[in-house]
């Protein structure tokens, strides 16, 4: 450790999770439950532990936390084992990096979320570090918290970085680019072309192939067909399980616990294509099926079925996921669950690379936000998910840095109401920091929306307006 520099987010999180990794499941089950009841932890940490160790989700949480521990410990140990750690944003498929024997992926946004959920003081000190360097405060806390830690503290450093945000999100691209320059580590790109046709996808395939050969050179290892197939077969199992979980959400009341929305995409963005990822998804599916069979639901009845059209809130798990569920407000999915998984044909190297490129193309942020028309694409995703899962309302968290979603959310609201009669609640806040809007205010707004809009709608007072074609395309001049 360098004297004078604060400890980084990665090191603090990995220290905590190393302990978890050593504990047998029964001890972890008992220890977490005791911690959740004793009220001795700082509030920030207590919220995550109480939410994850609630008896109805505990079994899945233990597998999930152990999976993340394994992931982070592999990254921490990688340099001394001669492996390279590759940092990437959440919209890049980690299974590609898992396919290399000598590389380990870490994901900026998962690290930020872990810091916010597990550390005393959450991610605020690291956000302040990046602000202290003179960055504007419209950076996205999702990635700036972890990257702030790398820039301003004695934190763990990756050996290279993949930026897959160009074309999808400017602030995400720019902060990753800055880190690459500042830390003097190479950056590899996977850019979404501004063309949603087959031609655009073909171009994206070429970019994916170029990226793979750049990675092979950098890592010093050939990505053989056998290595890729080994991981893609496991990724395909993850796809099947995630689709099963998606279908389970359709039952009324929803048998899938609210917090599984987060657990699902954290698995997608970190451990897809690994044995630990499969085990985590299997446990989530089994618990949800059990709840379905027992007709168990944490509230007296399901009052509302909500889709969150982009991110949720991550600074107070207990008073967000668990609070909603205990009031009968099912959180069916949020925008990060819209990664539209498909199994990949493993018959050849070509088919697997094409399948990987399509997985990356379908990632949240890449496909809807990097589309030719963001409003049209986002609207189509939300309507598809809302109809398929039987949602009766949609909520936008209003994540403050996300200027691009803010710029089209009023179009989304109009389209949802006019085409499907679905009301959209627009909130204000920062998904990763409590400084912007306290959870009590968010709860109050959700409560009022559900009581005054959603409940009335389901009593038949509000009807869908006449359907008309989408208006998000620019009007062409004569
Ligand atoms: S939440 Fe918005 S600003 Fe943040 S990375 Fe995603 S698209 Fe970019």
Coordinates of C-alpha atoms and ligand atoms in Angstrom, one line a residue:
X1 CA 0.0 0.0 0.0
X2 CA 1.3 3.5 -0.9
X3 CA 1.6 5.7 2.2
X4 CA -0.8 8.7 2.3
X5 CA -3.3 7.4 -0.2
X6 CA -6.7 6.1 1.0
X7 CA -7.7 2.5 0.5
X8 CA -9.5 1.9 -2.7
X9 CA -13.0 0.5 -3.2
X10 CA -11.9 -2.8 -4.8
X11 CA -9.5 -3.6 -2.0
X12 CA -12.1 -2.8 0.7
X13 CA -14.8 -4.9 -1.0
X14 CA -12.5 -7.9 -1.7
X15 CA -11.3 -7.9 1.9
X16 CA -14.9 -8.3 3.0
X17 CA -15.8 -10.9 0.5
X18 CA -12.6 -13.0 1.2
X19 CA -14.0 -13.6 4.6
X20 CA -17.3 -14.7 3.1
X21 CA -15.5 -17.1 0.8
X22 CA -13.9 -18.9 3.7
X23 CA -17.1 -19.5 5.7
X24 CA -19.1 -22.7 5.2
X25 CA -22.7 -22.1 4.1
X26 CA -24.3 -22.9 7.5
X27 CA -22.0 -20.5 9.3
X28 CA -22.7 -17.8 6.6
X29 CA -26.4 -18.5 6.9
X30 CA -26.4 -18.2 10.7
X31 CA -23.8 -15.3 10.9
X32 CA -25.6 -13.2 8.3
X33 CA -29.0 -13.8 10.1
X34 CA -27.5 -12.8 13.4
X35 CA -25.9 -9.6 11.9
X36 CA -29.2 -8.8 10.3
X37 CA -31.1 -8.9 13.6
X38 CA -28.6 -7.4 16.0
X39 CA -28.5 -3.9 14.7
X40 CA -24.8 -3.5 15.3
X41 CA -23.7 -2.7 11.7
X42 CA -23.6 0.8 10.2
X43 CA -26.9 1.6 8.5
X44 CA -25.4 1.5 5.0
X45 CA -24.2 -2.1 5.4
X46 CA -27.1 -3.2 7.5
X47 CA -29.6 -2.4 4.7
X48 CA -27.9 -4.8 2.2
X49 CA -27.4 -7.6 4.8
X50 CA -31.0 -7.4 6.0
X51 CA -32.3 -7.4 2.5
X52 CA -30.2 -10.3 1.3
X53 CA -30.5 -12.3 4.5
X54 CA -34.3 -12.1 4.6
X55 CA -35.4 -15.7 5.1
X56 CA -37.3 -15.7 1.7
X57 CA -34.2 -15.0 -0.4
X58 CA -31.3 -16.1 1.9
X59 CA -30.5 -19.3 0.1
X60 CA -30.0 -17.5 -3.2
X61 CA -28.1 -14.6 -1.6
X62 CA -25.5 -17.0 -0.1
X63 CA -24.8 -18.5 -3.4
X64 CA -24.8 -15.1 -5.1
X65 CA -22.3 -13.5 -2.5
X66 CA -20.0 -16.5 -2.8
X67 CA -20.1 -16.2 -6.6
X68 CA -19.0 -12.6 -6.4
X69 CA -16.4 -13.4 -3.8
X70 CA -14.9 -16.0 -6.2
X71 CA -15.0 -13.5 -9.1
X72 CA -13.2 -10.7 -7.1
X73 CA -10.6 -13.0 -5.5
X74 CA -9.7 -14.3 -9.0
X75 CA -9.1 -10.7 -10.1
X76 CA -7.1 -9.9 -7.0
X77 CA -4.9 -13.0 -7.4
X78 CA -4.6 -12.7 -11.2
X79 CA -1.4 -10.6 -11.4
X80 CA 0.6 -12.9 -9.1
X81 CA -0.6 -15.9 -11.2
X82 CA 0.6 -14.2 -14.4
X83 CA -2.9 -13.4 -15.6
X84 CA -4.3 -10.1 -16.9
X85 CA -7.2 -8.3 -15.4
X86 CA -9.5 -6.6 -18.0
X87 CA -11.8 -3.9 -16.7
X88 CA -15.0 -3.4 -18.7
X89 CA -18.4 -1.7 -18.5
X90 CA -21.5 -3.7 -17.8
X91 CA -22.6 -3.9 -21.4
X92 CA -19.8 -6.2 -22.5
X93 CA -20.3 -10.0 -22.3
X94 CA -17.8 -11.2 -19.6
X95 CA -17.9 -14.8 -21.0
X96 CA -15.5 -13.7 -23.7
X97 CA -12.9 -12.9 -21.1
X98 CA -13.7 -16.0 -19.1
X99 CA -12.9 -18.0 -22.2
X100 CA -9.2 -17.0 -21.9
X101 CA -7.1 -19.1 -19.4
X102 CA -4.9 -16.1 -18.6
X103 CA -7.4 -13.2 -18.2
X104 CA -10.0 -12.3 -15.6
X105 CA -12.9 -9.7 -16.2
X106 CA -14.0 -7.1 -13.7
X107 CA -17.0 -4.8 -14.3
X108 CA -17.0 -1.1 -13.3
X109 CA -20.7 -0.9 -12.5
X110 CA -20.8 -4.1 -10.4
X111 CA -17.8 -2.9 -8.4
X112 CA -19.5 0.5 -7.8
X113 CA -22.7 -1.3 -6.7
X114 CA -20.8 -3.6 -4.4
X115 CA -19.1 -0.6 -2.8
X116 CA -22.4 1.2 -2.3
X117 CA -24.0 -1.9 -0.8
X118 CA -21.2 -3.3 1.3
X119 CA -19.0 -0.4 2.5
X120 CA -19.4 2.0 5.3
X121 CA -20.0 5.5 3.8
X122 CA -21.1 3.7 0.5
X123 CA -19.3 5.1 -2.6
X124 CA -19.4 8.7 -1.7
X125 CA -15.8 9.2 -0.9
X126 CA -14.8 7.8 -4.3
X127 CA -17.3 10.0 -6.0
X128 CA -15.7 13.0 -4.2
X129 CA -12.3 11.9 -5.4
X130 CA -13.4 12.0 -9.0
X131 CA -15.1 15.4 -8.4
X132 CA -11.8 16.6 -6.8
X133 CA -10.0 15.9 -10.0
X134 CA -12.2 18.5 -11.6
X135 CA -14.7 16.3 -13.4
X136 CA -18.2 17.7 -13.9
X137 CA -20.9 16.4 -11.6
X138 CA -23.0 15.0 -14.5
X139 CA -20.7 12.0 -14.7
X140 CA -22.5 8.7 -14.1
X141 CA -22.1 7.4 -10.5
X142 CA -22.6 3.9 -11.8
X143 CA -19.0 3.9 -13.1
X144 CA -17.5 7.1 -11.7
X145 CA -17.5 5.7 -8.2
X146 CA -15.2 2.7 -9.0
X147 CA -13.2 4.7 -11.5
X148 CA -12.9 7.6 -9.0
X149 CA -11.4 5.0 -6.6
X150 CA -8.8 3.9 -9.2
X151 CA -7.9 7.5 -9.9
X152 CA -7.8 8.9 -6.4
X153 CA -6.8 6.1 -4.1
X154 CA -4.3 3.3 -3.8
X155 CA -6.7 0.9 -5.5
X156 CA -6.2 -2.3 -7.4
X157 CA -5.4 -1.6 -11.1
X158 CA -6.4 -3.6 -14.1
X159 CA -3.9 -4.3 -16.9
X160 CA -6.3 -3.2 -19.7
X161 CA -9.7 -1.9 -20.3
X162 CA -12.4 -2.6 -22.8
X163 CA -14.7 0.2 -23.7
X164 CA -18.0 -1.0 -25.2
X165 CA -19.9 2.2 -24.4
X166 CA -19.1 4.2 -27.6
X167 CA -22.3 4.5 -29.5
X168 CA -24.3 3.8 -26.4
X169 CA -23.3 6.3 -23.7
X170 CA -20.9 9.2 -23.9
X171 CA -20.2 9.7 -20.2
X172 CA -19.4 6.0 -19.8
X173 CA -17.1 6.0 -22.8
X174 CA -15.3 9.2 -21.7
X175 CA -14.6 8.2 -18.1
X176 CA -13.2 4.8 -19.2
X177 CA -11.0 6.6 -21.8
X178 CA -9.7 9.0 -19.2
X179 CA -8.8 6.2 -16.8
X180 CA -7.0 4.4 -19.6
X181 CA -4.9 7.5 -20.3
X182 CA -4.4 8.5 -16.7
X183 CA -3.3 5.0 -15.6
X184 CA -1.4 4.4 -18.9
X185 CA -3.1 1.1 -19.6
X186 CA -4.3 0.1 -23.1
X187 CA -7.9 0.5 -24.1
X188 CA -9.7 -1.7 -26.6
X189 CA -13.0 -0.6 -28.2
X190 CA -16.2 -2.3 -29.2
X191 CA -18.3 0.4 -30.8
X192 CA -22.0 0.2 -31.6
X193 CA -22.5 1.5 -35.2
X194 CA -25.3 4.0 -35.6
X195 CA -27.1 1.6 -38.0
X196 CA -29.6 -0.9 -36.6
X197 CA -30.0 -2.9 -39.9
X198 CA -28.3 -6.2 -40.7
X199 CA -25.5 -4.1 -42.2
X200 CA -24.8 -2.5 -38.8
X201 CA -24.8 -5.9 -37.1
X202 CA -22.3 -7.2 -39.7
X203 CA -20.1 -4.2 -39.0
X204 CA -20.4 -5.0 -35.3
X205 CA -19.3 -8.6 -36.0
X206 CA -16.2 -7.3 -37.7
X207 CA -15.5 -5.0 -34.6
X208 CA -15.9 -8.1 -32.4
X209 CA -13.4 -10.1 -34.4
X210 CA -10.9 -7.3 -34.4
X211 CA -11.3 -6.9 -30.6
X212 CA -10.7 -10.7 -30.1
X213 CA -7.5 -10.6 -32.1
X214 CA -6.3 -7.5 -30.2
X215 CA -7.1 -9.3 -26.9
X216 CA -5.2 -12.4 -28.0
X217 CA -2.1 -10.4 -28.7
X218 CA -2.4 -8.5 -25.5
X219 CA -3.1 -11.5 -23.3
X220 CA -0.5 -13.6 -25.2
X221 CA -2.9 -16.5 -25.7
X222 CA -4.9 -17.9 -28.6
X223 CA -8.6 -18.1 -28.1
X224 CA -9.2 -21.6 -29.4
X225 CA -12.5 -23.0 -30.5
X226 CA -12.4 -25.5 -27.6
X227 CA -11.9 -22.8 -25.0
X228 CA -14.6 -20.7 -26.4
X229 CA -17.0 -23.6 -26.7
X230 CA -16.4 -24.6 -23.1
X231 CA -17.6 -21.2 -21.9
X232 CA -20.4 -20.7 -24.4
X233 CA -22.0 -24.1 -23.5
X234 CA -22.1 -22.8 -19.9
X235 CA -23.4 -19.4 -21.1
X236 CA -26.2 -21.2 -23.0
X237 CA -27.2 -22.9 -19.7
X238 CA -27.3 -19.5 -18.1
X239 CA -29.6 -18.3 -21.0
X240 CA -32.0 -21.2 -20.4
X241 CA -32.2 -20.5 -16.7
X242 CA -32.6 -16.7 -17.1
X243 CA -35.5 -17.3 -19.6
X244 CA -37.1 -19.7 -17.0
X245 CA -36.8 -16.9 -14.4
X246 CA -38.3 -14.4 -16.8
X247 CA -41.3 -16.7 -17.4
X248 CA -41.8 -17.3 -13.7
X249 CA -42.3 -13.5 -13.3
X250 CA -45.6 -13.9 -15.3
X251 CA -47.4 -15.7 -12.5
X252 CA -49.7 -13.6 -10.4
X253 CA -48.7 -12.8 -7.7
X254 CA -45.1 -12.7 -8.9
X255 CA -43.2 -15.6 -7.2
X256 CA -39.8 -14.1 -8.0
X257 CA -38.4 -12.0 -5.2
X258 CA -37.9 -8.3 -6.2
X259 CA -34.2 -8.4 -5.4
X260 CA -33.6 -11.2 -7.9
X261 CA -33.8 -8.5 -10.6
X262 CA -30.5 -7.2 -9.4
X263 CA -29.0 -10.6 -8.7
X264 CA -29.9 -11.7 -12.3
X265 CA -28.1 -8.9 -14.1
X266 CA -25.2 -8.9 -11.7
X267 CA -24.7 -12.5 -12.7
X268 CA -25.0 -11.5 -16.3
X269 CA -22.5 -8.8 -16.1
X270 CA -19.9 -10.7 -14.0
X271 CA -20.1 -14.5 -14.1
X272 CA -22.1 -15.5 -17.2
X273 CA -20.7 -18.7 -18.7
X274 CA -19.2 -20.0 -15.4
X275 CA -20.2 -22.8 -13.0
X276 CA -20.8 -20.3 -10.2
X277 CA -23.1 -18.3 -12.5
X278 CA -25.1 -21.4 -13.3
X279 CA -25.4 -22.4 -9.7
X280 CA -26.6 -18.9 -8.7
X281 CA -29.3 -18.9 -11.5
X282 CA -30.4 -22.5 -10.6
X283 CA -30.9 -21.4 -7.0
X284 CA -32.9 -18.4 -8.0
X285 CA -35.1 -20.5 -10.3
X286 CA -35.6 -23.2 -7.6
X287 CA -36.6 -20.6 -4.9
X288 CA -39.0 -18.9 -7.2
X289 CA -40.6 -22.2 -8.2
X290 CA -41.0 -23.1 -4.5
X291 CA -42.7 -19.8 -3.8
X292 CA -45.0 -20.4 -6.8
X293 CA -45.9 -23.9 -5.6
X294 CA -46.6 -22.6 -2.1
X295 CA -48.5 -19.6 -3.4
X296 CA -46.3 -17.6 -1.0
X297 CA -46.1 -13.8 -1.3
X298 CA -44.6 -11.4 1.2
X299 CA -47.7 -9.2 1.3
X300 CA -51.4 -10.0 1.8
X301 CA -51.9 -9.5 -2.0
X302 CA -50.1 -8.2 -5.0
X303 CA -51.2 -4.6 -5.5
X304 CA -49.1 -3.5 -8.4
X305 CA -46.8 -5.1 -11.0
X306 CA -44.1 -2.6 -11.8
X307 CA -41.4 -2.4 -14.6
X308 CA -38.5 -0.1 -14.0
X309 CA -37.7 1.2 -17.4
X310 CA -34.0 1.8 -16.7
X311 CA -32.0 1.4 -13.5
X312 CA -33.4 0.9 -10.0
X313 CA -31.9 2.3 -6.8
X314 CA -29.0 0.6 -5.2
X315 CA -28.1 2.6 -2.0
X316 CA -30.7 1.0 0.2
X317 CA -31.7 -2.5 -0.8
X318 CA -33.9 -3.1 2.2
X319 CA -36.0 0.0 1.8
X320 CA -36.2 -0.4 -1.9
X321 CA -36.6 -4.0 -3.1
X322 CA -37.9 -5.5 0.2
X323 CA -40.0 -2.5 1.1
X324 CA -41.8 -2.7 -2.3
X325 CA -42.4 -6.4 -2.0
X326 CA -43.8 -6.2 1.5
X327 CA -46.3 -3.6 0.3
X328 CA -47.4 -5.8 -2.6
X329 CA -45.5 -3.9 -5.3
X330 CA -43.8 -6.5 -7.4
X331 CA -40.6 -5.3 -9.2
X332 CA -40.8 -7.5 -12.3
X333 CA -37.7 -6.2 -14.0
X334 CA -35.7 -3.1 -14.7
X335 CA -34.0 -1.9 -17.9
X336 CA -30.8 -3.8 -17.0
X337 CA -32.7 -7.1 -17.2
X338 CA -33.5 -6.4 -20.8
X339 CA -30.5 -8.2 -22.2
X340 CA -32.6 -10.5 -24.4
X341 CA -30.5 -13.7 -24.0
X342 CA -30.4 -16.2 -26.8
X343 CA -28.5 -19.5 -26.9
X344 CA -25.5 -19.6 -29.2
X345 CA -24.8 -22.1 -31.9
X346 CA -21.6 -23.9 -30.8
X347 CA -21.0 -25.8 -34.0
X348 CA -18.0 -23.6 -35.1
X349 CA -15.8 -20.7 -34.1
X350 CA -17.6 -18.5 -36.6
X351 CA -21.1 -19.2 -35.1
X352 CA -19.8 -18.7 -31.6
X353 CA -18.2 -15.3 -32.4
X354 CA -21.4 -14.2 -34.2
X355 CA -23.5 -15.3 -31.2
X356 CA -21.2 -13.4 -28.9
X357 CA -21.5 -10.3 -31.1
X358 CA -25.3 -10.6 -31.0
X359 CA -25.2 -10.9 -27.2
X360 CA -23.1 -7.8 -26.9
X361 CA -25.4 -6.0 -29.4
X362 CA -28.5 -6.9 -27.3
X363 CA -27.1 -5.6 -24.0
X364 CA -28.9 -2.9 -22.2
X365 CA -27.5 0.6 -23.0
X366 CA -26.0 -0.8 -26.3
X367 CA -29.2 -1.7 -28.1
X368 CA -31.8 0.8 -26.8
X369 CA -29.5 3.8 -26.1
X370 CA -27.3 3.2 -29.1
X371 CA -30.2 2.8 -31.5
X372 CA -30.8 4.9 -34.5
X373 CA -33.9 6.2 -32.6
X374 CA -33.4 5.9 -28.9
X375 CA -37.0 6.8 -28.1
X376 CA -38.4 4.2 -30.5
X377 CA -36.1 1.4 -29.4
X378 CA -36.5 2.1 -25.7
X379 CA -40.3 2.3 -26.1
X380 CA -40.4 -1.0 -28.0
X381 CA -38.4 -2.7 -25.2
X382 CA -40.4 -1.4 -22.4
X383 CA -43.7 -2.2 -24.1
X384 CA -42.5 -5.7 -25.0
X385 CA -41.4 -6.4 -21.4
X386 CA -44.5 -4.8 -19.8
X387 CA -46.9 -6.8 -22.0
X388 CA -45.0 -10.0 -21.7
X389 CA -44.8 -9.8 -17.9
X390 CA -48.3 -8.4 -17.4
X391 CA -47.1 -5.1 -15.8
X392 CA -49.6 -2.5 -14.9
X393 CA -47.2 0.5 -14.5
X394 CA -43.8 1.7 -15.4
X395 CA -41.3 3.7 -13.3
X396 CA -38.4 5.7 -14.4
X397 CA -35.8 6.3 -11.6
X398 CA -34.6 9.6 -13.1
X399 CA -30.9 8.7 -12.5
X400 CA -29.5 12.3 -12.6
X401 CA -26.5 11.8 -14.9
X402 CA -28.4 9.9 -17.5
X403 CA -29.0 12.8 -19.8
X404 CA -29.9 10.6 -22.8
X405 CA -32.7 8.8 -21.1
X406 CA -33.9 12.0 -19.6
X407 CA -34.0 13.5 -23.1
X408 CA -36.6 11.0 -24.4
X409 CA -38.5 9.9 -21.3
X410 CA -41.4 12.2 -22.0
X411 CA -41.8 10.5 -25.4
X412 CA -41.7 7.2 -23.7
X413 CA -44.4 8.3 -21.2
X414 CA -46.7 9.5 -24.1
X415 CA -46.2 6.3 -26.1
X416 CA -46.8 4.0 -23.1
X417 CA -50.0 5.8 -22.2
X418 CA -51.3 6.3 -25.7
X419 CA -50.5 2.8 -27.1
X420 CA -51.0 0.6 -24.0
X421 CA -52.7 2.7 -21.3
X422 CA -49.6 2.2 -19.1
X423 CA -48.9 5.0 -16.7
X424 CA -45.2 6.0 -16.2
X425 CA -44.0 7.6 -13.0
X426 CA -40.9 9.9 -13.4
X427 CA -38.8 10.1 -10.3
X428 CA -35.7 12.2 -9.6
X429 CA -32.6 10.7 -7.9
X430 CA -29.2 9.1 -8.3
X431 CA -29.4 5.3 -8.5
X432 CA -26.0 4.9 -6.6
X433 CA -26.0 7.8 -4.2
X434 CA -28.4 8.7 -1.4
X435 CA -27.3 12.4 -1.5
X436 CA -29.7 13.3 -4.3
X437 CA -33.1 12.0 -3.1
X438 CA -33.5 10.1 0.1
X439 CA -35.2 6.8 0.0
X440 CA -38.1 8.0 2.2
X441 CA -39.0 10.5 -0.6
X442 CA -38.8 7.9 -3.3
X443 CA -41.0 5.6 -1.2
X444 CA -43.6 8.3 -0.7
X445 CA -43.7 9.0 -4.5
X446 CA -44.1 5.4 -5.4
X447 CA -46.8 4.9 -2.8
X448 CA -48.8 7.9 -4.1
X449 CA -48.4 6.8 -7.7
X450 CA -49.6 3.3 -7.0
X451 CA -52.5 4.4 -4.8
X452 CA -53.7 7.3 -6.9
X453 CA -52.9 6.2 -10.5
X454 CA -52.3 2.4 -10.7
X455 CA -55.0 1.3 -8.3
X456 CA -57.6 3.6 -10.0
X457 CA -56.6 2.3 -13.4
X458 CA -57.0 -1.3 -12.3
X459 CA -60.5 -0.4 -11.0
X460 CA -61.3 0.6 -14.6
X461 CA -61.4 4.4 -14.3
X462 CA -58.6 4.9 -16.9
X463 CA -58.7 3.3 -20.3
X464 CA -56.0 3.0 -22.9
X465 CA -56.4 5.8 -25.5
X466 CA -56.8 5.0 -29.1
X467 CA -53.7 3.4 -30.5
X468 CA -51.8 5.4 -33.1
X469 CA -48.5 4.9 -34.8
X470 CA -45.3 5.8 -32.9
X471 CA -44.2 9.4 -33.4
X472 CA -40.6 9.2 -32.4
X473 CA -39.2 9.3 -36.0
X474 CA -38.3 12.8 -37.2
X475 CA -40.9 14.2 -39.6
X476 CA -39.5 14.3 -43.1
X477 CA -39.7 17.6 -44.9
X478 CA -41.5 17.6 -48.3
Ligands
LIG1 S1 -27.0 5.0 -16.5 FE1 -27.1 6.4 -18.3 S2 -25.3 7.7 -18.0 FE2 -25.0 5.9 -16.7 S3 -23.8 4.4 -17.9 FE3 -26.0 3.9 -18.2 S4 -26.6 5.1 -20.0 FE4 -24.7 6.0 -19.3

